[in-house]
Short mmCIF file of C-alpha atoms and ligand atoms in Angstrom, two decimals:
data_model
loop_
_atom_site.label_atom_id
_atom_site.label_comp_id
_atom_site.label_asym_id
_atom_site.label_seq_id
_atom_site.Cartn_x
_atom_site.Cartn_y
_atom_site.Cartn_z
CA UNK A 1 0.00 0.00 0.00
CA UNK A 2 1.38 3.43 -0.97
CA UNK A 3 1.43 6.20 1.57
CA UNK A 4 1.44 9.91 0.90
CA UNK A 5 4.22 11.55 2.86
CA UNK A 6 2.60 13.19 5.85
CA UNK A 7 2.15 16.94 5.95
CA UNK A 8 4.20 18.64 8.68
CA UNK A 9 1.07 20.24 10.13
CA UNK A 10 -0.37 16.83 10.93
CA UNK A 11 2.66 15.61 12.81
CA UNK A 12 2.00 14.77 16.41
CA UNK A 13 4.18 16.01 19.21
CA UNK A 14 4.57 13.72 22.17
CA UNK A 15 4.28 10.30 20.63
CA UNK A 16 6.42 8.28 18.29
CA UNK A 17 5.17 8.28 14.72
CA UNK A 18 5.16 4.88 13.02
CA UNK A 19 7.25 5.02 9.84
CA UNK A 20 7.05 3.23 6.48
CA UNK A 21 9.98 1.49 4.71
CA UNK A 22 11.26 4.83 3.46
CA UNK A 23 11.34 6.24 6.95
CA UNK A 24 8.40 8.58 6.26
CA UNK A 25 6.10 8.90 9.25
CA UNK A 26 2.45 7.88 8.82
CA UNK A 27 -0.06 10.37 10.10
CA UNK A 28 -2.94 9.16 12.24
CA UNK A 29 -5.19 9.73 9.21
CA UNK A 30 -2.95 7.44 7.10
CA UNK A 31 -3.17 4.75 9.73
CA UNK A 32 -6.95 5.03 10.09
CA UNK A 33 -7.47 4.87 6.31
CA UNK A 34 -5.11 1.91 6.17
CA UNK A 35 -7.09 0.08 8.85
CA UNK A 36 -10.38 0.85 7.05
CA UNK A 37 -8.89 -0.51 3.79
CA UNK A 38 -7.78 -3.71 5.51
CA UNK A 39 -11.42 -4.38 6.44
CA UNK A 40 -13.39 -2.78 3.60
CA UNK A 41 -10.97 -3.20 0.69
CA UNK A 42 -10.44 -0.69 -2.08
CA UNK A 43 -14.14 0.02 -2.64
CA UNK A 44 -15.90 2.98 -1.07
CA UNK A 45 -18.43 2.52 1.72
CA UNK A 46 -21.40 4.44 3.07
CA UNK A 47 -22.06 4.76 6.79
CA UNK A 48 -25.04 2.41 6.99
CA UNK A 49 -27.30 0.92 4.37
CA UNK A 50 -30.25 -1.44 4.71
CA UNK A 51 -30.26 -4.97 3.30
CA UNK A 52 -33.27 -6.88 2.00
CA UNK A 53 -32.20 -10.49 1.73
CA UNK A 54 -35.23 -12.30 3.13
CA UNK A 55 -38.99 -12.33 2.59
CA UNK A 56 -39.30 -8.58 1.96
CA UNK A 57 -40.52 -8.94 -1.65
CA UNK A 58 -42.85 -11.79 -0.74
CA UNK A 59 -44.56 -10.00 2.14
CA UNK A 60 -44.80 -6.72 0.25
CA UNK A 61 -46.42 -8.52 -2.68
CA UNK A 62 -48.82 -10.21 -0.31
CA UNK A 63 -49.68 -6.80 1.07
CA UNK A 64 -50.32 -5.30 -2.37
CA UNK A 65 -52.26 -8.33 -3.62
CA UNK A 66 -54.55 -8.12 -0.59
CA UNK A 67 -54.99 -4.31 -1.05
CA UNK A 68 -54.44 -3.97 2.71
CA UNK A 69 -51.55 -1.52 2.59
CA UNK A 70 -52.71 1.01 5.15
CA UNK A 71 -54.27 1.04 8.60
CA UNK A 72 -55.80 -2.43 8.48
CA UNK A 73 -54.05 -5.75 7.89
CA UNK A 74 -52.42 -8.72 9.53
CA UNK A 75 -48.80 -7.58 9.28
CA UNK A 76 -49.15 -4.92 11.99
CA UNK A 77 -50.41 -7.48 14.53
CA UNK A 78 -47.76 -9.95 13.46
CA UNK A 79 -44.94 -7.38 13.62
CA UNK A 80 -46.02 -6.38 17.11
CA UNK A 81 -46.14 -10.01 18.26
CA UNK A 82 -42.74 -10.73 16.64
CA UNK A 83 -41.19 -7.65 18.29
CA UNK A 84 -42.53 -8.68 21.68
CA UNK A 85 -41.17 -12.20 21.19
CA UNK A 86 -37.75 -10.96 20.08
CA UNK A 87 -37.28 -8.39 22.85
CA UNK A 88 -39.04 -10.27 25.62
CA UNK A 89 -41.35 -7.30 26.25
CA UNK A 90 -44.91 -8.36 27.07
CA UNK A 91 -46.35 -5.83 24.61
CA UNK A 92 -45.19 -3.93 21.53
CA UNK A 93 -47.15 -1.17 19.78
CA UNK A 94 -45.98 -0.32 16.25
CA UNK A 95 -46.08 3.35 15.22
CA UNK A 96 -45.03 5.60 12.32
CA UNK A 97 -41.56 6.43 13.61
CA UNK A 98 -39.32 6.44 16.66
CA UNK A 99 -40.04 10.07 17.48
CA UNK A 100 -43.79 9.36 17.65
CA UNK A 101 -43.05 6.35 19.86
CA UNK A 102 -41.12 8.59 22.27
CA UNK A 103 -43.85 11.25 22.19
CA UNK A 104 -46.56 8.80 23.20
CA UNK A 105 -44.38 6.96 25.73
CA UNK A 106 -43.54 10.25 27.47
CA UNK A 107 -47.18 11.32 27.46
CA UNK A 108 -48.20 8.00 29.01
CA UNK A 109 -45.39 8.31 31.56
CA UNK A 110 -47.25 11.39 32.80
CA UNK A 111 -45.11 14.10 31.20
CA UNK A 112 -47.19 17.29 31.19
CA UNK A 113 -46.87 20.88 30.05
CA UNK A 114 -44.09 22.68 31.94
CA UNK A 115 -42.56 19.51 33.36
CA UNK A 116 -38.86 18.87 32.88
CA UNK A 117 -37.49 15.62 31.44
CA UNK A 118 -33.89 14.50 31.92
CA UNK A 119 -32.27 13.41 28.64
CA UNK A 120 -28.64 13.11 27.56
CA UNK A 121 -27.17 16.14 25.75
CA UNK A 122 -25.41 13.59 23.56
CA UNK A 123 -28.34 12.19 21.58
CA UNK A 124 -30.20 12.54 18.29
CA UNK A 125 -32.57 15.51 18.24
CA UNK A 126 -35.66 13.21 18.31
CA UNK A 127 -35.25 12.65 22.07
CA UNK A 128 -35.38 16.38 22.78
CA UNK A 129 -38.13 17.04 20.22
CA UNK A 130 -40.42 14.41 21.73
CA UNK A 131 -40.12 16.09 25.13
CA UNK A 132 -41.22 19.42 23.65
CA UNK A 133 -44.18 17.76 21.86
CA UNK A 134 -45.52 17.10 25.39
CA UNK A 135 -45.14 20.81 26.19
CA UNK A 136 -42.28 19.85 28.51
CA UNK A 137 -38.67 21.06 28.77
CA UNK A 138 -35.59 18.92 28.11
CA UNK A 139 -33.08 19.02 30.97
CA UNK A 140 -29.68 17.89 29.73
CA UNK A 141 -27.56 15.25 31.41
CA UNK A 142 -23.87 14.41 30.99
CA UNK A 143 -22.53 11.23 29.38
CA UNK A 144 -19.64 8.96 30.27
CA UNK A 145 -16.76 7.34 28.43
CA UNK A 146 -17.53 3.68 29.11
CA UNK A 147 -21.01 3.45 27.56
CA UNK A 148 -21.31 6.84 25.75
CA UNK A 149 -24.60 7.12 27.67
CA UNK A 150 -25.98 8.91 30.74
CA UNK A 151 -23.47 9.20 33.58
CA UNK A 152 -25.58 7.82 36.45
CA UNK A 153 -22.99 8.62 39.14
CA UNK A 154 -22.74 12.27 38.16
CA UNK A 155 -26.49 12.53 37.65
CA UNK A 156 -27.20 11.24 41.17
CA UNK A 157 -24.86 13.80 42.67
CA UNK A 158 -26.39 16.58 40.57
CA UNK A 159 -29.96 15.69 41.54
CA UNK A 160 -28.97 15.46 45.20
CA UNK A 161 -27.78 19.07 45.13
CA UNK A 162 -30.27 20.64 42.72
CA UNK A 163 -33.64 19.02 43.42
CA UNK A 164 -35.96 18.42 46.35
CA UNK A 165 -38.69 15.87 46.91
CA UNK A 166 -42.17 17.35 47.35
CA UNK A 167 -45.12 15.00 47.86
CA UNK A 168 -43.27 12.20 46.11
CA UNK A 169 -42.23 14.35 43.17
CA UNK A 170 -38.80 15.51 42.10
CA UNK A 171 -38.72 19.31 41.92
CA UNK A 172 -35.94 21.34 40.31
CA UNK A 173 -34.82 23.73 43.11
CA UNK A 174 -33.82 26.39 40.58
CA UNK A 175 -36.83 26.42 38.25
CA UNK A 176 -39.48 25.08 40.64
CA UNK A 177 -40.69 22.70 37.92
CA UNK A 178 -41.39 19.01 38.36
CA UNK A 179 -38.76 16.73 36.83
CA UNK A 180 -41.09 13.98 35.67
CA UNK A 181 -39.00 11.48 33.77
CA UNK A 182 -35.54 10.27 32.83
CA UNK A 183 -34.84 9.10 29.27
CA UNK A 184 -31.49 7.33 28.88
CA UNK A 185 -30.42 6.48 25.33
CA UNK A 186 -28.35 3.46 24.25
CA UNK A 187 -25.80 5.29 22.12
CA UNK A 188 -24.92 3.63 18.79
CA UNK A 189 -26.37 0.40 20.26
CA UNK A 190 -24.25 0.26 23.44
CA UNK A 191 -26.37 -0.31 26.55
CA UNK A 192 -26.28 2.48 29.11
CA UNK A 193 -25.47 1.74 32.80
CA UNK A 194 -29.02 0.56 33.47
CA UNK A 195 -28.43 -0.48 37.09
CA UNK A 196 -27.16 3.01 37.88
CA UNK A 197 -29.86 4.75 35.86
CA UNK A 198 -32.70 2.65 37.32
CA UNK A 199 -31.51 3.33 40.88
CA UNK A 200 -31.47 7.09 40.19
CA UNK A 201 -34.98 6.93 38.71
CA UNK A 202 -36.20 4.97 41.75
CA UNK A 203 -34.53 7.14 44.36
CA UNK A 204 -35.65 10.46 42.84
CA UNK A 205 -39.16 9.41 41.75
CA UNK A 206 -38.59 9.73 38.02
CA UNK A 207 -40.45 7.71 35.39
CA UNK A 208 -37.93 5.76 33.32
CA UNK A 209 -38.47 5.66 29.54
CA UNK A 210 -35.64 4.15 27.50
CA UNK A 211 -34.84 5.59 24.10
CA UNK A 212 -33.78 2.26 22.57
CA UNK A 213 -34.06 3.58 19.00
CA UNK A 214 -30.49 2.51 18.26
CA UNK A 215 -30.32 -0.68 20.29
CA UNK A 216 -32.59 -3.35 18.80
CA UNK A 217 -30.62 -6.55 19.43
CA UNK A 218 -28.61 -5.10 22.36
CA UNK A 219 -28.75 -6.69 25.79
CA UNK A 220 -27.89 -5.53 29.29
CA UNK A 221 -27.06 -8.43 31.64
CA UNK A 222 -28.83 -10.77 29.22
CA UNK A 223 -32.04 -8.76 28.97
CA UNK A 224 -33.06 -6.75 25.93
CA UNK A 225 -32.64 -2.97 26.10
CA UNK A 226 -35.91 -1.05 26.11
CA UNK A 227 -37.52 -3.54 28.52
CA UNK A 228 -36.14 -2.09 31.78
CA UNK A 229 -38.07 1.16 32.00
CA UNK A 230 -41.80 1.72 32.34
CA UNK A 231 -41.63 1.85 28.54
CA UNK A 232 -38.95 1.67 25.86
CA UNK A 233 -39.03 2.93 22.30
CA UNK A 234 -37.54 1.60 19.05
CA UNK A 235 -36.95 3.12 15.60
CA UNK A 236 -37.02 1.39 12.21
CA UNK A 237 -35.85 4.34 10.17
CA UNK A 238 -33.86 3.57 7.01
CA UNK A 239 -30.49 3.94 8.74
CA UNK A 240 -31.28 1.76 11.75
CA UNK A 241 -30.35 -1.92 12.23
CA UNK A 242 -33.62 -3.06 10.63
CA UNK A 243 -35.96 -0.79 8.72
CA UNK A 244 -39.65 -0.53 7.85
CA UNK A 245 -38.99 2.50 5.65
CA UNK A 246 -40.09 4.65 8.54
CA UNK A 247 -41.35 3.20 11.77
CA UNK A 248 -41.08 2.82 15.49
CA UNK A 249 -42.50 0.90 18.41
CA UNK A 250 -43.30 1.24 22.08
CA UNK A 251 -42.32 -1.66 24.34
CA UNK A 252 -43.90 -2.23 27.75
CA UNK A 253 -44.79 -5.01 30.18
CA UNK A 254 -47.83 -3.06 31.38
CA UNK A 255 -51.03 -4.22 29.66
CA UNK A 256 -52.93 -1.01 30.44
CA UNK A 257 -50.12 1.22 29.10
CA UNK A 258 -49.98 -0.91 25.95
CA UNK A 259 -53.74 -0.64 25.46
CA UNK A 260 -53.63 3.11 25.97
CA UNK A 261 -50.64 3.49 23.63
CA UNK A 262 -52.53 1.61 20.93
CA UNK A 263 -55.64 3.72 21.52
CA UNK A 264 -53.80 7.06 21.43
CA UNK A 265 -51.82 6.13 18.31
CA UNK A 266 -54.98 5.10 16.42
CA UNK A 267 -56.88 8.41 16.80
CA UNK A 268 -58.44 7.28 20.12
CA UNK A 269 -61.39 5.82 18.24
CA UNK A 270 -63.76 3.59 20.17
CA UNK A 271 -64.28 0.25 18.42
CA UNK A 272 -67.60 0.26 16.54
CA UNK A 273 -68.72 -1.12 13.16
CA UNK A 274 -69.59 2.31 11.71
CA UNK A 275 -69.54 5.07 14.30
CA UNK A 276 -66.63 7.54 14.56
CA UNK A 277 -66.45 8.26 18.25
CA UNK A 278 -63.13 9.40 19.74
CA UNK A 279 -62.92 9.69 23.51
CA UNK A 280 -59.73 11.77 23.80
CA UNK A 281 -57.34 13.66 21.55
CA UNK A 282 -55.58 10.92 19.66
CA UNK A 283 -52.83 10.76 17.09
CA UNK A 284 -52.59 9.23 13.64
CA UNK A 285 -49.40 7.40 14.56
CA UNK A 286 -50.30 3.84 13.59
CA UNK A 287 -47.75 1.98 11.47
CA UNK A 288 -49.26 1.19 8.04
CA UNK A 289 -49.58 -2.49 7.10
CA UNK A 290 -47.14 -2.14 4.19
CA UNK A 291 -44.40 -0.91 6.52
CA UNK A 292 -45.16 -3.69 8.99
CA UNK A 293 -44.87 -6.24 6.15
CA UNK A 294 -41.33 -5.01 5.56
CA UNK A 295 -40.72 -5.13 9.30
CA UNK A 296 -41.79 -8.79 9.59
CA UNK A 297 -39.32 -9.79 6.89
CA UNK A 298 -36.54 -7.63 8.38
CA UNK A 299 -37.05 -9.06 11.86
CA UNK A 300 -36.57 -12.57 10.43
CA UNK A 301 -33.17 -11.41 9.14
CA UNK A 302 -32.15 -9.64 12.36
CA UNK A 303 -30.13 -12.52 13.87
CA UNK A 304 -28.11 -12.81 10.64
CA UNK A 305 -27.53 -9.04 10.57
CA UNK A 306 -26.47 -8.99 14.22
CA UNK A 307 -23.93 -11.74 13.57
CA UNK A 308 -22.58 -9.87 10.54
CA UNK A 309 -22.30 -6.63 12.52
CA UNK A 310 -20.43 -8.39 15.33
CA UNK A 311 -18.09 -9.96 12.78
CA UNK A 312 -17.47 -6.52 11.28
CA UNK A 313 -16.62 -5.24 14.76
CA UNK A 314 -14.10 -8.07 15.20
CA UNK A 315 -12.46 -7.28 11.85
CA UNK A 316 -12.21 -3.60 12.73
CA UNK A 317 -10.85 -4.55 16.14
CA UNK A 318 -8.01 -6.53 14.58
CA UNK A 319 -7.30 -3.76 12.06
CA UNK A 320 -7.32 -0.92 14.61
CA UNK A 321 -5.39 -2.87 17.23
CA UNK A 322 -2.06 -1.43 16.07
CA UNK A 323 -3.32 2.14 15.61
CA UNK A 324 -2.41 4.10 18.71
CA UNK A 325 -4.30 7.24 19.64
CA UNK A 326 -7.78 5.84 18.93
CA UNK A 327 -9.86 3.04 20.37
CA UNK A 328 -12.68 1.15 18.71
CA UNK A 329 -15.81 1.34 20.86
CA UNK A 330 -16.46 -2.07 22.41
CA UNK A 331 -19.61 -3.31 24.16
CA UNK A 332 -19.63 -2.47 27.89
CA UNK A 333 -18.95 -5.29 30.39
CA UNK A 334 -21.80 -7.81 30.78
CA UNK A 335 -23.54 -6.27 27.79
CA UNK A 336 -24.17 -7.41 24.26
CA UNK A 337 -24.27 -4.56 21.75
CA UNK A 338 -25.87 -4.71 18.33
CA UNK A 339 -22.93 -2.67 16.96
CA UNK A 340 -25.40 -0.50 15.04
CA UNK A 341 -22.77 2.15 14.29
CA UNK A 342 -19.11 1.24 14.70
CA UNK A 343 -17.33 4.05 16.51
CA UNK A 344 -13.78 5.28 16.91
CA UNK A 345 -13.03 7.15 20.12
CA UNK A 346 -9.98 9.39 19.85
CA UNK A 347 -7.70 9.70 22.88
CA UNK A 348 -8.10 13.03 24.68
CA UNK A 349 -4.82 14.39 23.32
CA UNK A 350 -6.00 13.63 19.76
CA UNK A 351 -9.32 15.53 19.91
CA UNK A 352 -7.88 18.09 17.46
CA UNK A 353 -7.51 15.28 14.90
CA UNK A 354 -11.24 14.60 14.53
CA UNK A 355 -11.97 16.93 11.64
CA UNK A 356 -8.73 16.00 9.87
CA UNK A 357 -9.74 12.33 10.10
CA UNK A 358 -13.30 13.06 8.92
CA UNK A 359 -11.97 14.94 5.90
CA UNK A 360 -9.31 12.36 5.02
CA UNK A 361 -11.58 9.32 5.38
CA UNK A 362 -14.43 10.89 3.38
CA UNK A 363 -11.92 11.95 0.70
CA UNK A 364 -10.71 8.33 0.59
CA UNK A 365 -14.28 7.14 -0.12
CA UNK A 366 -15.14 5.94 3.40
CA UNK A 367 -18.19 7.71 4.76
CA UNK A 368 -17.54 8.72 8.34
CA UNK A 369 -19.26 11.28 10.50
CA UNK A 370 -19.04 12.89 13.91
CA UNK A 371 -21.62 12.37 16.63
CA UNK A 372 -24.48 14.88 16.84
CA UNK A 373 -24.01 18.48 17.93
CA UNK A 374 -24.88 18.46 21.64
CA UNK A 375 -28.54 19.34 22.22
CA UNK A 376 -27.89 22.43 24.37
CA UNK A 377 -25.94 23.97 21.48
CA UNK A 378 -28.94 23.77 19.11
CA UNK A 379 -30.96 26.98 18.74
CA UNK A 380 -34.30 25.58 20.05
CA UNK A 381 -32.69 24.14 23.21
CA UNK A 382 -30.12 26.78 24.19
CA UNK A 383 -32.10 28.03 27.17
CA UNK A 384 -32.92 24.59 28.57
CA UNK A 385 -31.61 23.64 32.03
CA UNK A 386 -28.54 21.42 32.14
CA UNK A 387 -25.96 19.96 34.46
CA UNK A 388 -22.23 20.26 33.84
CA UNK A 389 -21.68 18.56 30.48
CA UNK A 390 -17.89 18.16 30.54
CA UNK A 391 -18.07 14.43 29.78
CA UNK A 392 -20.36 14.83 26.78
CA UNK A 393 -18.36 17.84 25.55
CA UNK A 394 -15.14 15.88 25.65
CA UNK A 395 -16.69 12.80 24.02
CA UNK A 396 -18.40 14.65 21.20
CA UNK A 397 -15.07 16.04 20.02
CA UNK A 398 -13.59 12.55 19.86
CA UNK A 399 -16.30 10.33 18.34
CA UNK A 400 -16.21 9.20 14.71
CA UNK A 401 -18.67 6.72 13.23
CA UNK A 402 -17.20 4.53 10.50
CA UNK A 403 -18.90 2.36 7.83
CA UNK A 404 -21.15 -0.10 9.65
CA UNK A 405 -23.52 -1.86 7.22
CA UNK A 406 -24.19 -5.50 8.01
CA UNK A 407 -23.40 -6.31 4.35
CA UNK A 408 -20.02 -4.56 4.32
CA UNK A 409 -17.95 -7.75 4.50
CA UNK A 410 -20.02 -9.69 1.98
CA UNK A 411 -18.73 -8.35 -1.34
CA UNK A 412 -15.02 -7.73 -1.11
CA UNK A 413 -13.61 -5.96 -4.15
C1 LIG B 1 -33.35 7.18 15.22
C2 LIG B 1 -33.53 7.74 16.58
C3 LIG B 1 -34.80 8.10 17.08
C4 LIG B 1 -36.07 7.98 16.32
O1 LIG B 1 -35.98 8.48 15.06
P1 LIG B 1 -37.12 8.33 13.93
O2 LIG B 1 -36.39 8.79 12.72
O3 LIG B 1 -38.23 9.23 14.33
O4 LIG B 1 -37.56 6.91 13.82
C5 LIG B 1 -34.87 8.53 18.39
N1 LIG B 1 -33.79 8.65 19.17
C6 LIG B 1 -32.55 8.31 18.73
C7 LIG B 1 -31.40 8.42 19.65
C8 LIG B 1 -32.38 7.88 17.42
O5 LIG B 1 -31.16 7.56 16.98
#
């Protein structure tokens, strides 16, 4: 493999540069591209693409042939039953997308106008948006290095000093508002510290709703993510581990919550052969049958995809083993991650390399991207309350997602 001589500006002070046969030092970018080539080959690669290698065509055809493509049809019921079986949740309610799932889950968790909801600053905007759809205010929480998720230790300390309990409710001492719920998110498929997070929720009287949009197929201590809280939510957007085009689901063990979630997401219509009677303000959030048909076929393929994604992780692990200055994100102890998005974490002294690496890898044909801009830096959320976010701020400068499709290893060029 030929290496461009490194540019002086990219030279690192303080560590020994590996050199090639000609004695020219490799930059970190050279080494990262090299490692990506070892795994991916000479072809280019996108960040994440879906694969349809099962019964997708068959079920979609069945859907079209039956004319049941919309709000009625057997695939929605089947998809919900299959999701419940796969995750071990007692109930699953399929909806139009993951954001809608979060919206309804938060509403059913009792989130009201003017409440505050604790969410990580390091998340996709959907988590924060869903809070505001309830008329509530996101309250941003720090994240930690080990899981990339909510730092339960820091959060406990923060709540101890900045909240008080009034009549069994957690009240923000500064704003006087009720902090109603806590929404941890399993970042890139890596389970958050659920023991820590659940204990905080218990001790401070917070409803726990898991944003498991990224973690279908991820397990914490052998149990599927999204089944620990009062409710958990999934997403089947096109870039997620499995896709229904667009889609989401609410998981819960509570039969009454499941019934209410179904009711609210289907316009709150009372069952009747012809009468349109709606007993509360509902939402048109039901997943159409045609999307559920795709979902049934995708769910059948999930175990194969999870194996392929784990294998990809192992290949990356071998390739990045010799690259110093970055680590490949590995599943936390006693957890099984779905490895939705493979992630490089730069060492703290290499944070200034992130944008150089993003540029170089994208130029080389490997689609990489940084994590999201932290929520409190986005215009709509600038004024929202937050704890010290030093952990998330450090992490966000050092995270790079690399090509992660489950099919990446299949066709080597
Ligand atoms: C994908 C995702 C969602 C839901 O997104 P939709 O596109 O509405 O399905 C929610 N939270 C996180 C963290 C996500 O990554």
